[in-house]
Short mmCIF file of C-alpha atoms in Angstrom, two decimals:
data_model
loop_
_atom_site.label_atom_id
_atom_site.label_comp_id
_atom_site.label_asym_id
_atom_site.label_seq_id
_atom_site.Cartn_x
_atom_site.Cartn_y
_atom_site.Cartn_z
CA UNK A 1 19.90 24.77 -124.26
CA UNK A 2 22.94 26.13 -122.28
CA UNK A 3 26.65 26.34 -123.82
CA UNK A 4 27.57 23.52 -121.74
CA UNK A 5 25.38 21.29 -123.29
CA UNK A 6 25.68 22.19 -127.21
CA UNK A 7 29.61 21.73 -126.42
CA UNK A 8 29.09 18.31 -125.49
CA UNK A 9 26.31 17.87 -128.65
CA UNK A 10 29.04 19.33 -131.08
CA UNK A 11 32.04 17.91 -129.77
CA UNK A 12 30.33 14.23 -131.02
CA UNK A 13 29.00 15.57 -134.14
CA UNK A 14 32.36 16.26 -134.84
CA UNK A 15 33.65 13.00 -133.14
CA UNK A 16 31.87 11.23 -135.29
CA UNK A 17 30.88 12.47 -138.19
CA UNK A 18 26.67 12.05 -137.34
CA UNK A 19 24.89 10.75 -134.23
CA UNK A 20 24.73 6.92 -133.26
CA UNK A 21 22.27 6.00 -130.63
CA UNK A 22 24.05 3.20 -129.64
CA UNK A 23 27.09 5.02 -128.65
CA UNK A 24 29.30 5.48 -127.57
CA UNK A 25 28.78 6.35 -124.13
CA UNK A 26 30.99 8.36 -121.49
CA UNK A 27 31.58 8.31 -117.58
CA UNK A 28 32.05 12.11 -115.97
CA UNK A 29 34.41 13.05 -114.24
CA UNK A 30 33.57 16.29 -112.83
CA UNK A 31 32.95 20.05 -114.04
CA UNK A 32 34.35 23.51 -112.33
CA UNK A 33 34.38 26.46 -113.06
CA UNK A 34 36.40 29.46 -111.69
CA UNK A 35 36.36 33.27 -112.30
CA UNK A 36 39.42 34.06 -114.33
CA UNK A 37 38.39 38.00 -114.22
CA UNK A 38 35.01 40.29 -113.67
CA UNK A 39 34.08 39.55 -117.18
CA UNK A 40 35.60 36.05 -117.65
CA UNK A 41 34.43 32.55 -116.02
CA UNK A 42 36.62 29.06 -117.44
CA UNK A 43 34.88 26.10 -117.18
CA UNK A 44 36.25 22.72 -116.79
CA UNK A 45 34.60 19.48 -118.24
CA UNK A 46 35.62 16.16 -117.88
CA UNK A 47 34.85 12.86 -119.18
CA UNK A 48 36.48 9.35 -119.67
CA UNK A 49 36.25 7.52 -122.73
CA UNK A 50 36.74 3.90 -124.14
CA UNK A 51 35.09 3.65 -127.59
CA UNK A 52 31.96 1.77 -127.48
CA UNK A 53 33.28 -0.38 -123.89
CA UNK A 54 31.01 2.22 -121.37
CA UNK A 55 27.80 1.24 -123.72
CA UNK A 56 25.65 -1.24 -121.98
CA UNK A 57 28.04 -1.95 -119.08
CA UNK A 58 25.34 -1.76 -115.93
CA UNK A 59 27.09 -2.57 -111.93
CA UNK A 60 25.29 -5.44 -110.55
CA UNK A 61 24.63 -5.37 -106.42
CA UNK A 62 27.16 -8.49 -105.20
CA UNK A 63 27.74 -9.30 -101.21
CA UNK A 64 30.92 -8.02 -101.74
CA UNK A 65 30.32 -4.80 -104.04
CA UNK A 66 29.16 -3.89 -106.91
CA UNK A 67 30.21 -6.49 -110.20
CA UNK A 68 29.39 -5.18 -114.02
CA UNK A 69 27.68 -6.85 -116.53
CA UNK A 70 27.42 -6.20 -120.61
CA UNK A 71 24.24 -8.02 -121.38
CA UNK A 72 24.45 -11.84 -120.29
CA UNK A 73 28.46 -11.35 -119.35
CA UNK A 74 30.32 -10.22 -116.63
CA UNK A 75 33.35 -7.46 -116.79
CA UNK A 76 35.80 -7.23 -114.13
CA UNK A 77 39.05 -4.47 -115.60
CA UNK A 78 38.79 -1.52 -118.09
CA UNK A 79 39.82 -1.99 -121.19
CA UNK A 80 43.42 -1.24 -122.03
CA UNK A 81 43.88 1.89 -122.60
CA UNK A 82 41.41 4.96 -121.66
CA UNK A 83 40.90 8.53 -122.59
CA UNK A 84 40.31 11.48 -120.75
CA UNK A 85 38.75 14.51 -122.60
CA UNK A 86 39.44 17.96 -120.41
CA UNK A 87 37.42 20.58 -121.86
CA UNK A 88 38.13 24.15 -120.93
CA UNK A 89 35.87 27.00 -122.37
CA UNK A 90 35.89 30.87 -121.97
CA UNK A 91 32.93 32.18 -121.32
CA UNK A 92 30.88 34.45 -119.55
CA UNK A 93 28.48 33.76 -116.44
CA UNK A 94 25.32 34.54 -119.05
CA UNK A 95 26.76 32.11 -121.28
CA UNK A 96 27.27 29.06 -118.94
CA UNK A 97 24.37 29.46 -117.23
CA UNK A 98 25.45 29.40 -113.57
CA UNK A 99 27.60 30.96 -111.67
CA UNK A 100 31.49 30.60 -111.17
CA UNK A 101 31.45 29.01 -107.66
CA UNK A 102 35.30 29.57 -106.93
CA UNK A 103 37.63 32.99 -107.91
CA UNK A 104 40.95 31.62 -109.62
CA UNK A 105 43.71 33.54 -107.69
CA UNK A 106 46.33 34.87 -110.36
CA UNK A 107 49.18 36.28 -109.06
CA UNK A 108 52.30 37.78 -110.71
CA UNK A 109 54.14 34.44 -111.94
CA UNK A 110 50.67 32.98 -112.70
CA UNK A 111 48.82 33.75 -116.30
CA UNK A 112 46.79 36.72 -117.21
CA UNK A 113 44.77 35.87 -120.40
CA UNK A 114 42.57 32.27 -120.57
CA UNK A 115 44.71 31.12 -123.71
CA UNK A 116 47.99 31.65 -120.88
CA UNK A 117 45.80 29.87 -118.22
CA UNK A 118 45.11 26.50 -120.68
CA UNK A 119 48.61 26.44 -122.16
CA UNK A 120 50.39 26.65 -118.69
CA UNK A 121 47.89 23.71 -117.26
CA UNK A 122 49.12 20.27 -116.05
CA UNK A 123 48.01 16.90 -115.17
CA UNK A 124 48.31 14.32 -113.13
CA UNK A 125 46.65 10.81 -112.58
CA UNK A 126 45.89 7.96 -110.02
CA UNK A 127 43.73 4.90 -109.51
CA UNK A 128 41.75 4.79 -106.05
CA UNK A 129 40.70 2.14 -104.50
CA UNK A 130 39.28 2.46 -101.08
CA UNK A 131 41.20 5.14 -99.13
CA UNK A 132 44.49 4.03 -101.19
CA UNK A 133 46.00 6.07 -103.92
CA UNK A 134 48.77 4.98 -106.29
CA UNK A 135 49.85 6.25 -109.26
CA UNK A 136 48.56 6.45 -113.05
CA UNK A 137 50.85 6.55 -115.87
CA UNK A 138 49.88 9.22 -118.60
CA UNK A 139 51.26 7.96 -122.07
CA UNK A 140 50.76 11.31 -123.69
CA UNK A 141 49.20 14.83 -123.72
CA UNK A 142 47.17 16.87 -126.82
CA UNK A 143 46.20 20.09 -126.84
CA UNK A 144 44.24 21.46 -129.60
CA UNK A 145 41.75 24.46 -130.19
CA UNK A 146 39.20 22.97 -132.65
CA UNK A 147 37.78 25.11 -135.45
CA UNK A 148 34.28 24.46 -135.88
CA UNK A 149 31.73 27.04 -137.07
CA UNK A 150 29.54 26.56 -134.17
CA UNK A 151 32.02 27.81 -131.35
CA UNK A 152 33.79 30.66 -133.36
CA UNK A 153 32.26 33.26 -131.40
CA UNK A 154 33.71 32.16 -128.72
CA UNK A 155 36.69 29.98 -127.23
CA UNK A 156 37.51 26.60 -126.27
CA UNK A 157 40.61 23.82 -125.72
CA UNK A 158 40.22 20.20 -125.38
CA UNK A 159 42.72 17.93 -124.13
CA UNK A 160 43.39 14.76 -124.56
CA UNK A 161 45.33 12.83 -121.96
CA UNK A 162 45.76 9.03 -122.83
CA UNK A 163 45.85 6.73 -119.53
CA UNK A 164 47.03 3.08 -119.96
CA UNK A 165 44.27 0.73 -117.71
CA UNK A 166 44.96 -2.62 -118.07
CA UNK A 167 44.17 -4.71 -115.64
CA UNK A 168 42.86 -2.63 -113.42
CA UNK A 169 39.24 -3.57 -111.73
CA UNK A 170 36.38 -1.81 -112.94
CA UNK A 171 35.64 -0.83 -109.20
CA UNK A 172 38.71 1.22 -108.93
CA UNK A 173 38.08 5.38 -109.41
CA UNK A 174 40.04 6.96 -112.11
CA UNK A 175 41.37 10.46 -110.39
CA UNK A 176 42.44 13.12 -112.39
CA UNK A 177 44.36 16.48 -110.85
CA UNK A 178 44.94 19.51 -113.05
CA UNK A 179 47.14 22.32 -111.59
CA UNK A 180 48.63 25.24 -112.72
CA UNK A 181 51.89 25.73 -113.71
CA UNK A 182 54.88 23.28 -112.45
CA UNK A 183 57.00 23.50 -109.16
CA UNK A 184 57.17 24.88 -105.80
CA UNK A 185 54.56 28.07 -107.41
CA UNK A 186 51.82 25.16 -109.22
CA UNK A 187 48.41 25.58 -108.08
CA UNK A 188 45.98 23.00 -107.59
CA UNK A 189 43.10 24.08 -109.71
CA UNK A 190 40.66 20.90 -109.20
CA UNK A 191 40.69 16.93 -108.54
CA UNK A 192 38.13 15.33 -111.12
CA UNK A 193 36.99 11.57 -110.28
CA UNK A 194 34.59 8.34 -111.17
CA UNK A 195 34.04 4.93 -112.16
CA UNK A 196 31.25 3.42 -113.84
CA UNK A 197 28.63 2.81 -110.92
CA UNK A 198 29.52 6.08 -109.25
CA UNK A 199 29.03 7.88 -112.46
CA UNK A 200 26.70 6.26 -114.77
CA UNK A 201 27.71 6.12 -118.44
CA UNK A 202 25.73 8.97 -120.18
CA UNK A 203 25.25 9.64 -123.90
CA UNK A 204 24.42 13.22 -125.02
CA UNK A 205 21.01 13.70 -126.49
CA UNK A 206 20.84 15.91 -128.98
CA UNK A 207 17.57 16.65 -128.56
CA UNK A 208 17.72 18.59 -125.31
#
């Protein structure tokens, strides 16, 4: 089993205390990862989350696109509010299994050490919707470095980025931008997107 994978597996157990088949489920956004140094790779993983609201919902084929259904009824917005969970981890190529596919440029204003790199990082949001882009709200921000005996050996952030979605059709992608530091000298380190149908709800198994 690769890091990747028991980080999702233990990010749940801690979640929620033990495992529930039933859910709840999440829609990916994306993962990258980027050579910070020779002996250094930082991974990105992201995911949207609604509590129990991904679990079940299936996109139905319709003349005019693809509806969603939840058993015998039909769903046409998100739920209120969502959550995005950005998970950055340090780690080696060995330990992520793959390679870094991109080399993060630092320069001189830029950070030097990964604990720099996830405290200077920033985020923005937007709903798309055909070729259109408009803008998505972020209510708040949290940062934390958990401390759970299974990852002490090495490091990892997760953030938290709360994104209010009412109303908003279920067809629309949810785009998420991280960059670098703020300004003229902010770097855009990777554009993270999905919906439901694109990217179908998944639910770690800890069996694998």
């Amino acid at each position: 089993m690769d890091l990747l994978r028991r980080l999702e597996q233990t990010m749940w157990k801690q979640a929620l205390g033990v495992w529930k088949p039933e859910g709840p489920w999440i829609v990916p956004l994306g993962m990258q990862a980027f050579q910070l140094n020779k002996d250094c790779c930082i991974d990105f993983t992201v995911d949207m989350h609604a509590g129990d609201f991904f679990m079940g919902l299936e996109p139905v084929e319709a003349p005019n696109g693809p509806r969603f259904r939840k058993g015998t009824e039909f769903v046409h917005h998100y739920p209120d509010k969502l959550t995005v969970w950005v998970q950055v981890i340090e780690a080696s190529e060995s330990d992520l299994g793959y390679p870094c596919n991109k080399v993060l440029k630092i320069g001189l204003e830029n950070p030097t050490s990964a604990e720099d790199l996830v405290k200077s990082l920033r985020f923005e949001a937007q709903w798309k919707r055909g070729f259109e882009l408009r803008s998505a709200q972020i209510l708040s921000v949290e940062l934390s470095q958990p401390d759970w005996p299974e990852w002490r050996w090495t490091h990892f952030w997760l953030y938290v980025l709360t994104i209010p979605a009412e109303r908003i059709p279920l067809t629309d992608n949810l785009v998420v931008s991280v960059f670098l530091g703020s300004g003229e000298e902010s770097q855009l380190l990777g554009r993270f997107s999905g919906r439901p149908d694109y990217s179908p709800p998944v639910w770690p198994n800890p069996q694998h």
